[in-house]
Amino acid sequence: MFGFFRKSKPVKIRSFSENTKYGVAAKDLKELMKKACKTLQVPLVGAHVCLYSDGTEVTEEFFPTLPDHTELVLLSREQTWSGVVCDIGQLLNTDRHADGLIKAAKDLLSDEQSPKRRKILTDLLQNLEDRSELESREEDEEWFKGVDTRFKTKSAYMKFNCGSRIRSYMKEVDDATKSVQKAQVKAELLKASTCLVEKLKAAGYNGCYFDRTGKEPDRLCTREGWFTCQGAFDQDVCLSLHSINPYGSRESRIIFSTWNLDHRIEKKRTIIPSLLEALQNHKSADVNLTYFYRLLFTRENLKLVHIVCHKKGAHNLLCDAKKMYRAGRNTDKGNQRARGRKRLLS
């Protein structure tokens, strides 16, 4: 006869707007609704309950299947819940100062068990901590003197600054078209140029290299904005340990403009001529444009160097002839030309 008595199920429940969770035990959804609405002072009419994790609505049939201590959210008639993103949205829409936002995010993180949601909150927390530093025009007017008014944060300007440098490299590729006499070669170079531009646009012109709020594998600086010289093209490190923080002051920002994104395999002397040579006897579709893209525009071939460490003499490094063409298009003739010139970059 005892089988007719349903055991109470313990759950944790909170309201839409409050983070505080309350323990409630109920035999069924109806009992849970009564207790939760009374505890959280939510009108019973139109109220409903969903999973905190992803917003799935809890029905009478679903309730008995819930594990003990499942986290739930009580909602009024007009409210909806889609998971942890709702907590994030509420945080960002408050009028709290940055310190308050960071504390709230940490509180959410300390009470979060799901690895996926912890990752979301961890990323949010890092972003908020980045934003808490002097970043905007209102916070550091001196830093923004001489900077176009369209840039509202230091990171936005620094990202644009890096992208501008990268764009200038693309312009040099476009300018090379003017020296090409053969119409067919010029047409293939234009196709190659279009392909490279599309790759650059997709990557945001790699402006992330100077953006301190970007992800660590992408940016060249610390989260505080410190850049370290990577040494001359033929060195592994900077022997003078040059460093600078262009985010720190207007003077540092201006000085940083003298630092170079130096091509180890040289852009004008080697990469662009090699691209032109490859297109002399091949269609752009047969040339490995991804390889040339990496050499021209990415950290695979770029080093950030202090002006003192920027060696302007010939680097004597070549493109790898084995990588210049797509699979099956590399020719023995091309290999012979490459071996007959300067030494290959190891």
Short mmCIF file of N, CA and C in Angstrom, two decimals, residues 270-344:
data_model
loop_
_atom_site.label_atom_id
_atom_site.label_comp_id
_atom_site.label_asym_id
_atom_site.label_seq_id
_atom_site.Cartn_x
_atom_site.Cartn_y
_atom_site.Cartn_z
N THR A 270 61.26 39.12 -52.25
CA THR A 270 61.12 37.67 -52.44
C THR A 270 59.68 37.20 -52.66
N ILE A 271 58.77 37.51 -51.72
CA ILE A 271 57.43 36.91 -51.77
C ILE A 271 56.66 37.35 -53.01
N ILE A 272 56.54 38.67 -53.23
CA ILE A 272 55.78 39.15 -54.37
C ILE A 272 56.42 38.73 -55.69
N PRO A 273 57.75 38.85 -55.85
CA PRO A 273 58.37 38.34 -57.09
C PRO A 273 58.13 36.85 -57.29
N SER A 274 58.14 36.06 -56.22
CA SER A 274 57.90 34.63 -56.34
C SER A 274 56.48 34.34 -56.77
N LEU A 275 55.54 35.13 -56.26
CA LEU A 275 54.15 34.98 -56.67
C LEU A 275 53.99 35.30 -58.15
N LEU A 276 54.63 36.39 -58.59
CA LEU A 276 54.57 36.77 -60.00
C LEU A 276 55.19 35.68 -60.88
N GLU A 277 56.30 35.13 -60.42
CA GLU A 277 56.97 34.09 -61.19
C GLU A 277 56.09 32.84 -61.30
N ALA A 278 55.42 32.50 -60.19
CA ALA A 278 54.55 31.33 -60.20
C ALA A 278 53.40 31.48 -61.18
N LEU A 279 52.93 32.73 -61.35
CA LEU A 279 51.79 32.98 -62.23
C LEU A 279 52.19 33.15 -63.69
N GLN A 280 53.48 33.16 -63.97
CA GLN A 280 53.95 33.28 -65.35
C GLN A 280 53.50 32.09 -66.19
N ASN A 281 53.58 30.91 -65.60
CA ASN A 281 53.27 29.69 -66.34
C ASN A 281 52.18 28.84 -65.70
N HIS A 282 51.50 29.41 -64.70
CA HIS A 282 50.45 28.66 -64.02
C HIS A 282 49.23 29.55 -63.79
N LYS A 283 48.09 28.93 -63.74
CA LYS A 283 46.87 29.65 -63.39
C LYS A 283 46.85 29.87 -61.88
N SER A 284 46.12 30.90 -61.46
CA SER A 284 46.07 31.20 -60.03
C SER A 284 45.48 30.03 -59.23
N ALA A 285 44.59 29.26 -59.87
CA ALA A 285 43.99 28.11 -59.19
C ALA A 285 45.01 27.02 -58.90
N ASP A 286 46.13 27.02 -59.63
CA ASP A 286 47.17 26.01 -59.44
C ASP A 286 48.25 26.46 -58.46
N VAL A 287 48.22 27.74 -58.11
CA VAL A 287 49.21 28.28 -57.18
C VAL A 287 48.67 28.16 -55.76
N ASN A 288 49.53 27.84 -54.82
CA ASN A 288 49.13 27.69 -53.42
C ASN A 288 49.03 29.08 -52.78
N LEU A 289 47.89 29.73 -53.00
CA LEU A 289 47.70 31.09 -52.50
C LEU A 289 47.63 31.14 -50.97
N THR A 290 47.22 30.04 -50.37
CA THR A 290 47.21 30.00 -48.90
C THR A 290 48.62 30.14 -48.35
N TYR A 291 49.58 29.53 -49.02
CA TYR A 291 50.98 29.64 -48.59
C TYR A 291 51.45 31.09 -48.70
N PHE A 292 51.15 31.73 -49.84
CA PHE A 292 51.55 33.13 -50.01
C PHE A 292 50.82 34.04 -49.03
N TYR A 293 49.57 33.73 -48.74
CA TYR A 293 48.81 34.50 -47.75
C TYR A 293 49.51 34.44 -46.39
N ARG A 294 49.92 33.25 -45.99
CA ARG A 294 50.58 33.11 -44.69
C ARG A 294 51.90 33.88 -44.64
N LEU A 295 52.64 33.87 -45.74
CA LEU A 295 53.90 34.60 -45.77
C LEU A 295 53.70 36.10 -45.74
N LEU A 296 52.68 36.58 -46.41
CA LEU A 296 52.46 38.02 -46.52
C LEU A 296 51.79 38.62 -45.30
N PHE A 297 50.85 37.89 -44.68
CA PHE A 297 49.96 38.53 -43.73
C PHE A 297 49.86 37.91 -42.35
N THR A 298 50.57 36.82 -42.08
CA THR A 298 50.38 36.17 -40.79
C THR A 298 51.68 36.06 -39.98
N ARG A 299 51.52 35.69 -38.72
CA ARG A 299 52.65 35.57 -37.82
C ARG A 299 53.59 34.43 -38.19
N GLU A 300 53.18 33.61 -39.14
CA GLU A 300 54.07 32.55 -39.61
C GLU A 300 55.33 33.15 -40.20
N ASN A 301 55.22 34.36 -40.78
CA ASN A 301 56.38 34.99 -41.40
C ASN A 301 56.62 36.41 -40.89
N LEU A 302 55.74 36.91 -40.02
CA LEU A 302 55.87 38.27 -39.49
C LEU A 302 56.45 38.26 -38.08
N LYS A 303 57.34 39.20 -37.80
CA LYS A 303 57.88 39.37 -36.46
C LYS A 303 57.72 40.83 -36.06
N LEU A 304 57.23 41.06 -34.84
CA LEU A 304 57.12 42.42 -34.33
C LEU A 304 58.46 42.83 -33.74
N VAL A 305 59.06 43.88 -34.30
CA VAL A 305 60.41 44.25 -33.88
C VAL A 305 60.53 45.75 -33.59
N HIS A 306 61.32 46.05 -32.60
CA HIS A 306 61.70 47.43 -32.29
C HIS A 306 62.51 47.97 -33.46
N ILE A 307 62.45 49.27 -33.69
CA ILE A 307 63.14 49.87 -34.83
C ILE A 307 64.63 49.55 -34.84
N VAL A 308 65.23 49.41 -33.67
CA VAL A 308 66.67 49.09 -33.58
C VAL A 308 66.95 47.68 -34.08
N CYS A 309 65.97 46.79 -33.89
CA CYS A 309 66.16 45.39 -34.28
C CYS A 309 65.71 45.12 -35.72
N HIS A 310 65.24 46.15 -36.40
CA HIS A 310 64.76 45.97 -37.77
C HIS A 310 65.93 46.09 -38.74
N LYS A 311 66.42 44.95 -39.23
CA LYS A 311 67.53 44.94 -40.17
C LYS A 311 67.00 45.15 -41.58
N LYS A 312 67.45 46.22 -42.24
CA LYS A 312 66.91 46.57 -43.55
C LYS A 312 67.69 45.97 -44.71
N GLY A 313 68.80 45.30 -44.41
CA GLY A 313 69.55 44.65 -45.48
C GLY A 313 68.83 43.41 -45.97
N ALA A 314 69.34 42.81 -47.05
CA ALA A 314 68.74 41.61 -47.62
C ALA A 314 68.73 40.47 -46.61
N HIS A 315 67.59 39.79 -46.52
CA HIS A 315 67.46 38.69 -45.56
C HIS A 315 68.00 37.37 -46.13
N ASN A 316 68.11 37.30 -47.44
CA ASN A 316 68.64 36.10 -48.09
C ASN A 316 67.87 34.83 -47.72
N LEU A 317 66.54 34.96 -47.66
CA LEU A 317 65.68 33.81 -47.39
C LEU A 317 64.70 33.67 -48.55
N LEU A 318 64.43 32.42 -48.93
CA LEU A 318 63.58 32.15 -50.09
C LEU A 318 62.24 31.56 -49.71
N CYS A 319 61.29 31.69 -50.61
CA CYS A 319 60.04 30.95 -50.49
C CYS A 319 60.36 29.47 -50.74
N ASP A 320 59.58 28.61 -50.15
CA ASP A 320 59.78 27.17 -50.34
C ASP A 320 59.10 26.76 -51.65
N ALA A 321 59.91 26.40 -52.64
CA ALA A 321 59.37 26.04 -53.96
C ALA A 321 58.42 24.85 -53.90
N LYS A 322 58.57 24.00 -52.89
CA LYS A 322 57.70 22.84 -52.75
C LYS A 322 56.30 23.22 -52.27
N LYS A 323 56.18 24.42 -51.72
CA LYS A 323 54.89 24.85 -51.19
C LYS A 323 54.19 25.89 -52.06
N MET A 324 54.86 26.33 -53.11
CA MET A 324 54.33 27.42 -53.93
C MET A 324 53.17 27.00 -54.82
N TYR A 325 53.05 25.70 -55.08
CA TYR A 325 51.98 25.22 -55.95
C TYR A 325 51.10 24.23 -55.21
N ARG A 326 49.87 24.15 -55.65
CA ARG A 326 48.96 23.18 -55.06
C ARG A 326 49.42 21.77 -55.39
N ALA A 327 48.91 20.81 -54.67
CA ALA A 327 49.36 19.42 -54.80
C ALA A 327 49.38 18.98 -56.26
N GLY A 328 50.54 18.46 -56.66
CA GLY A 328 50.68 17.94 -58.02
C GLY A 328 51.12 18.97 -59.03
N ARG A 329 51.27 20.26 -58.61
CA ARG A 329 51.63 21.31 -59.56
C ARG A 329 53.07 21.77 -59.43
N ASN A 330 53.79 21.29 -58.44
CA ASN A 330 55.19 21.70 -58.25
C ASN A 330 56.06 21.06 -59.33
N THR A 331 56.84 21.84 -60.02
CA THR A 331 57.62 21.33 -61.15
C THR A 331 59.09 21.23 -60.82
N ASP A 332 59.78 20.31 -61.51
CA ASP A 332 61.23 20.18 -61.33
C ASP A 332 61.93 21.45 -61.75
N LYS A 333 61.39 22.10 -62.79
CA LYS A 333 61.99 23.35 -63.26
C LYS A 333 61.94 24.42 -62.17
N GLY A 334 60.81 24.47 -61.45
CA GLY A 334 60.69 25.44 -60.37
C GLY A 334 61.67 25.14 -59.25
N ASN A 335 61.87 23.86 -58.96
CA ASN A 335 62.82 23.49 -57.92
C ASN A 335 64.24 23.89 -58.30
N GLN A 336 64.59 23.70 -59.54
CA GLN A 336 65.93 24.03 -59.99
C GLN A 336 66.18 25.53 -59.89
N ARG A 337 65.18 26.33 -60.26
CA ARG A 337 65.35 27.79 -60.15
C ARG A 337 65.55 28.20 -58.70
N ALA A 338 64.79 27.57 -57.81
CA ALA A 338 64.89 27.93 -56.40
C ALA A 338 66.25 27.55 -55.83
N ARG A 339 66.76 26.37 -56.21
CA ARG A 339 68.05 25.94 -55.67
C ARG A 339 69.19 26.79 -56.21
N GLY A 340 69.00 27.38 -57.37
CA GLY A 340 70.06 28.18 -57.99
C GLY A 340 70.16 29.56 -57.41
N ARG A 341 69.22 29.96 -56.53
CA ARG A 341 69.28 31.30 -55.95
C ARG A 341 69.74 31.23 -54.50
N LYS A 342 69.15 32.02 -53.66
CA LYS A 342 69.61 32.11 -52.28
C LYS A 342 69.24 30.88 -51.47
N ARG A 343 69.77 30.77 -50.25
CA ARG A 343 69.48 29.60 -49.42
C ARG A 343 68.02 29.64 -48.96
N LEU A 344 67.49 28.49 -48.73
CA LEU A 344 66.07 28.35 -48.36
C LEU A 344 65.91 28.54 -46.85
#
